[in-house]
mmCIF file of C-alpha atoms in Angstrom:
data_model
loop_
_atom_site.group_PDB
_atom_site.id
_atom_site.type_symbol
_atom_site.label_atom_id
_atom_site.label_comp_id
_atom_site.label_asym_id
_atom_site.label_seq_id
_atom_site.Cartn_x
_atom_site.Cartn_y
_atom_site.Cartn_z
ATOM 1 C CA UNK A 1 -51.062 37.418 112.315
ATOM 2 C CA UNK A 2 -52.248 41.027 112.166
ATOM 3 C CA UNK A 3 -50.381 43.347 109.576
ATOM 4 C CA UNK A 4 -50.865 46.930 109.870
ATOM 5 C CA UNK A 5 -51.194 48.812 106.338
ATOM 6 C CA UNK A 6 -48.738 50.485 104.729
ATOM 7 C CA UNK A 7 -48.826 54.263 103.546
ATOM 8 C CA UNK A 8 -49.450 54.283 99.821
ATOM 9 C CA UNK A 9 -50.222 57.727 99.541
ATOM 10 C CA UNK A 10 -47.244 60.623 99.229
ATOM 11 C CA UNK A 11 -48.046 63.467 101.836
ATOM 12 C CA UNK A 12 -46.677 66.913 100.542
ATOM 13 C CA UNK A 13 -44.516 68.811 102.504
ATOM 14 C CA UNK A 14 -45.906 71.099 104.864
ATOM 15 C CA UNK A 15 -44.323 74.259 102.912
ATOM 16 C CA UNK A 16 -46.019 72.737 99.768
ATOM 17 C CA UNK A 17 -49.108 73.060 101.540
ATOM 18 C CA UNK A 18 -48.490 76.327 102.882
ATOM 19 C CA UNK A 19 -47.797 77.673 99.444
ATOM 20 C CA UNK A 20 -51.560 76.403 97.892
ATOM 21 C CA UNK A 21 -53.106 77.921 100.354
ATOM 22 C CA UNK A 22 -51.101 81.078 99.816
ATOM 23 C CA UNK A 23 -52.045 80.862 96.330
ATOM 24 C CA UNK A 24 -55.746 80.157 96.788
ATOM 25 C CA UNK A 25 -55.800 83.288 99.295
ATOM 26 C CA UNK A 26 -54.832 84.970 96.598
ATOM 27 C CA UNK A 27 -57.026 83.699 93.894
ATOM 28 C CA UNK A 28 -59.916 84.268 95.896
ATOM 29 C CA UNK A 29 -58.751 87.957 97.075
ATOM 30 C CA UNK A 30 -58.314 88.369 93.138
ATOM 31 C CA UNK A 31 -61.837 87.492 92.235
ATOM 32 C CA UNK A 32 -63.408 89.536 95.319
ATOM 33 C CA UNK A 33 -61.781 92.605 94.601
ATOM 34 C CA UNK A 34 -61.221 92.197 90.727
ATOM 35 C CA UNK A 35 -64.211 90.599 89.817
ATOM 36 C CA UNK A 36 -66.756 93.392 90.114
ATOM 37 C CA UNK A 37 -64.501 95.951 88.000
ATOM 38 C CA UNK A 38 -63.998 93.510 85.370
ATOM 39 C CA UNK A 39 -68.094 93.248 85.197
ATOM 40 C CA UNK A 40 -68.147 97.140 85.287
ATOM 41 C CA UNK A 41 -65.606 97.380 82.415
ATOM 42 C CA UNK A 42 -67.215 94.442 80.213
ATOM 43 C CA UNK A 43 -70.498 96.322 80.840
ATOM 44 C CA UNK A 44 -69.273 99.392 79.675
ATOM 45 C CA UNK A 45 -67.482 97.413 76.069
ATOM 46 C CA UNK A 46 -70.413 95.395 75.500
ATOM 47 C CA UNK A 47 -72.333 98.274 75.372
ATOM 48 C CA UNK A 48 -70.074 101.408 73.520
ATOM 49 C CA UNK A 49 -71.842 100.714 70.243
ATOM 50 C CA UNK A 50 -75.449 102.003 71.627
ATOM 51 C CA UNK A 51 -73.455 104.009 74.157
ATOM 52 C CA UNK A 52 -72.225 106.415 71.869
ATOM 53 C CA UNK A 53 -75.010 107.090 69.691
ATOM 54 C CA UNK A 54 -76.790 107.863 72.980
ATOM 55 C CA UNK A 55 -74.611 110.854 73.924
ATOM 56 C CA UNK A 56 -74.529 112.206 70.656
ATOM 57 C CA UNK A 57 -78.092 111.833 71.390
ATOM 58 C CA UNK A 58 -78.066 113.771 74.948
ATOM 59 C CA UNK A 59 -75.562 116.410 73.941
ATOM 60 C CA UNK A 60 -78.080 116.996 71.068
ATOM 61 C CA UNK A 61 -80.675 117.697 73.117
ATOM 62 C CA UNK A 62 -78.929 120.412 75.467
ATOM 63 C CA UNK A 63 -77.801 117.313 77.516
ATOM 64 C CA UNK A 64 -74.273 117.861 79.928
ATOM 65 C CA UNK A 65 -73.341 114.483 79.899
ATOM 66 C CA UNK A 66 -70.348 112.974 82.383
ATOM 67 C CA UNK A 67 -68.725 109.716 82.788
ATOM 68 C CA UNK A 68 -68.550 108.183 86.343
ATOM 69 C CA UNK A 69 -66.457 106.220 88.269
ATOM 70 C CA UNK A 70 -68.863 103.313 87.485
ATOM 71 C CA UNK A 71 -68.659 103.980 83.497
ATOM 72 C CA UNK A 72 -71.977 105.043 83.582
ATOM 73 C CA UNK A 73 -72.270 107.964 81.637
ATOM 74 C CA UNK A 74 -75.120 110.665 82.678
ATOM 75 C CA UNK A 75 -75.747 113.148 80.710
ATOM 76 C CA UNK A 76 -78.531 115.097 82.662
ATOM 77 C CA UNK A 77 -80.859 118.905 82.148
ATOM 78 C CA UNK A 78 -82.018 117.250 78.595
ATOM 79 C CA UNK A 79 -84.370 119.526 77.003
ATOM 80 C CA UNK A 80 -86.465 116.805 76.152
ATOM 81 C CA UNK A 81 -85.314 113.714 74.175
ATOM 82 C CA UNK A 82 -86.020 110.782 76.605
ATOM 83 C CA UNK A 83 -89.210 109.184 78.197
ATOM 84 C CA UNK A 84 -90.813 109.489 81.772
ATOM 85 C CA UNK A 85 -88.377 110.554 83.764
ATOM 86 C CA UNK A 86 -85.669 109.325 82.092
ATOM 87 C CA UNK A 87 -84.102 106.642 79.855
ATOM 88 C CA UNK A 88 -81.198 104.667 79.659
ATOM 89 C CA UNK A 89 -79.655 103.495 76.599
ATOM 90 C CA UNK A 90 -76.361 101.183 77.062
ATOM 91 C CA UNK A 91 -74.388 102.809 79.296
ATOM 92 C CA UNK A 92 -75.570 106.553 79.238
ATOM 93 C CA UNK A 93 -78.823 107.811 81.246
ATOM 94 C CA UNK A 94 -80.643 110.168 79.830
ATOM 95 C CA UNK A 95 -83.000 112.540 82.086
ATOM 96 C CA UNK A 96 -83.283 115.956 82.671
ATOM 97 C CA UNK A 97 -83.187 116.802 86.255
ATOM 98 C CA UNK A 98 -84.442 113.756 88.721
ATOM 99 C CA UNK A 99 -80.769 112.462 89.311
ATOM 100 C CA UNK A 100 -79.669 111.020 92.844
ATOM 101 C CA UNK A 101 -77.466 108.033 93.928
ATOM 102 C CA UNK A 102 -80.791 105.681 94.266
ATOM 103 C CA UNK A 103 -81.358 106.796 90.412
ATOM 104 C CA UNK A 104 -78.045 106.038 89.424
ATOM 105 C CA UNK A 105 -78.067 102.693 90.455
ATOM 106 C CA UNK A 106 -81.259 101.472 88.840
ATOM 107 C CA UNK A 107 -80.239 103.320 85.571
ATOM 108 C CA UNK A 108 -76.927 101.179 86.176
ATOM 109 C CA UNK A 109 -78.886 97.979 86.454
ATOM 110 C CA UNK A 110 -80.699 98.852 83.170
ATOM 111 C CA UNK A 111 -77.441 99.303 81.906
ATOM 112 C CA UNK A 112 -76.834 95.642 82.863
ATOM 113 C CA UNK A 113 -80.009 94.698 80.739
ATOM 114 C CA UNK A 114 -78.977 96.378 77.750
ATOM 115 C CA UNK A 115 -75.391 94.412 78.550
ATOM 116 C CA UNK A 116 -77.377 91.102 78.323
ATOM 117 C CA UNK A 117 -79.992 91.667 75.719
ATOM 118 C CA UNK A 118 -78.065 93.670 73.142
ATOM 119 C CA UNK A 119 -80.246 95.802 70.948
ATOM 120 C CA UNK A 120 -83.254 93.163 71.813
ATOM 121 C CA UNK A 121 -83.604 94.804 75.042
ATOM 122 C CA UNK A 122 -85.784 97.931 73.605
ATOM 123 C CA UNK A 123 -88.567 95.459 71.676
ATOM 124 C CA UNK A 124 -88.468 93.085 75.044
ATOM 125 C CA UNK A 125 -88.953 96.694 77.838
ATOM 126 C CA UNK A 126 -91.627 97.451 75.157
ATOM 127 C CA UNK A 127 -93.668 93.902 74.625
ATOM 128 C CA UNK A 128 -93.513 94.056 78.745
ATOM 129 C CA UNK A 129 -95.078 97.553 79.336
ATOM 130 C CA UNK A 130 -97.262 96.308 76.639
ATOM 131 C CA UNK A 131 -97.880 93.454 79.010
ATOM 132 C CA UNK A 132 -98.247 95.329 81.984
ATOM 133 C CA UNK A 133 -100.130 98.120 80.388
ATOM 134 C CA UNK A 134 -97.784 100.598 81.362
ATOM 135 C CA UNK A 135 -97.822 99.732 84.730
ATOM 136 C CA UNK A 136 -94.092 100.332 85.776
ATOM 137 C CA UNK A 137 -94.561 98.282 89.267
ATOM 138 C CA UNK A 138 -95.425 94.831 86.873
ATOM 139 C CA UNK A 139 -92.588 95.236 84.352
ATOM 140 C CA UNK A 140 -89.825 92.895 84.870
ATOM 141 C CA UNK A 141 -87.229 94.809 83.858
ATOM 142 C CA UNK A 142 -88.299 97.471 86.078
ATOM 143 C CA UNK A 143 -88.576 94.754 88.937
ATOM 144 C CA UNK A 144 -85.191 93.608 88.093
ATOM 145 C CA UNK A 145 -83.507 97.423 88.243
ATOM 146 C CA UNK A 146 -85.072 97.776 91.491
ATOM 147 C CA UNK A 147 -88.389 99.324 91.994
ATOM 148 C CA UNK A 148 -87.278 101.791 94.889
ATOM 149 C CA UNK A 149 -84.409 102.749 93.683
ATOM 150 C CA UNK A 150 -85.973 104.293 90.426
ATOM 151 C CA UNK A 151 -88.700 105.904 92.669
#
C-alpha cells in the first residue's frame, strides 16, 4: 500500500512572512543609505588626532581652512607649508590654490589611507615614492586615490 508523507515542517503564516521581508527591506535600505555616512563619520574620528594638528598647521601658514559636507576639511591659499601641489594629512588637505571637485575626491581617498594606516601611512607614501623614484603614476597609494582625479 502506498502512503503519502506527512507534513513535518510548520509553515509560517503568510503575515509572518510578510513582516521579514518588511524587515529585511528595511535592513537593507538601512545599510544602503546609512552605511556610507557611517564610513564618512568613522573616517573623520579615526582620524581627529592628526586632523587637528593639521589645521593648526594650515591656518599657520595663511591657510583658510573649511569643513565640508564630506568632513573633509580644506584649508586652501597656503603660503607654503605642504608638498607638490598639495598634501593631505587625516582629514584636512592642504594646498594652496589647485582645488576642484576631481581634487577633492582623491584628497578624500588619501584621507581613507591615513584612516587605515594610522600614523604608518607617512613612512609607507614615503618607502613607495622611494620605490617608484618619485614617479607619482607607480605609487600605490597614488594608484589607489585615483590617478585622474589628482591630475
Amino acid at each position: 500500500m502506498f502512503r503519502y508523507p506527512s507534513k513535518t515542517k510548520s509553515f509560517e503564516s503568510a503575515d509572518a512572512a510578510a513582516q521579514r521581508r518588511g524587515v529585511i527591506a528595511a535592513l537593507a535600505l538601512a545599510v544602503v543609505f546609512v552605511a556610507p555616512q557611517l564610513v564618512t563619520v568613522s573616517r573623520a574620528v579615526v582620524n581627529v588626532p592628526v586632523s587637528a594638528v593639521a589645521v593648526a598647521w594650515g591656518r599657520t601658514h595663511g591657510g583658510t581652512c573649511e569643513v565640508h559636507g564630506d568632513l573633509m576639511v580644506t584649508c586652501e591659499s597656503m603660503d607654503g607649508g605642504y608638498t607638490n601641489a598639495g598634501t593631505t594629512v587625516g582629514n584636512v588637505w592642504l594646498y594652496g590654490d589647485l582645488g576642484g571637485a576631481e581634487r577633492h575626491r582623491h584628497e578624500s581617498r588619501h584621507s581613507d589611507q591615513w584612516a587605515m594606516f594610522g600614523l604608518a601611512f607617512p613612512a609607507l607614501y614615503g618607502a613607495e615614492s622611494v620605490r617608484t623614484d618619485g614617479d607619482f603614476h607607480q605609487n600605490v597609494f597614488e594608484r589607489w586615490a585615483g590617478l585622474h582625479d589628482g591630475g
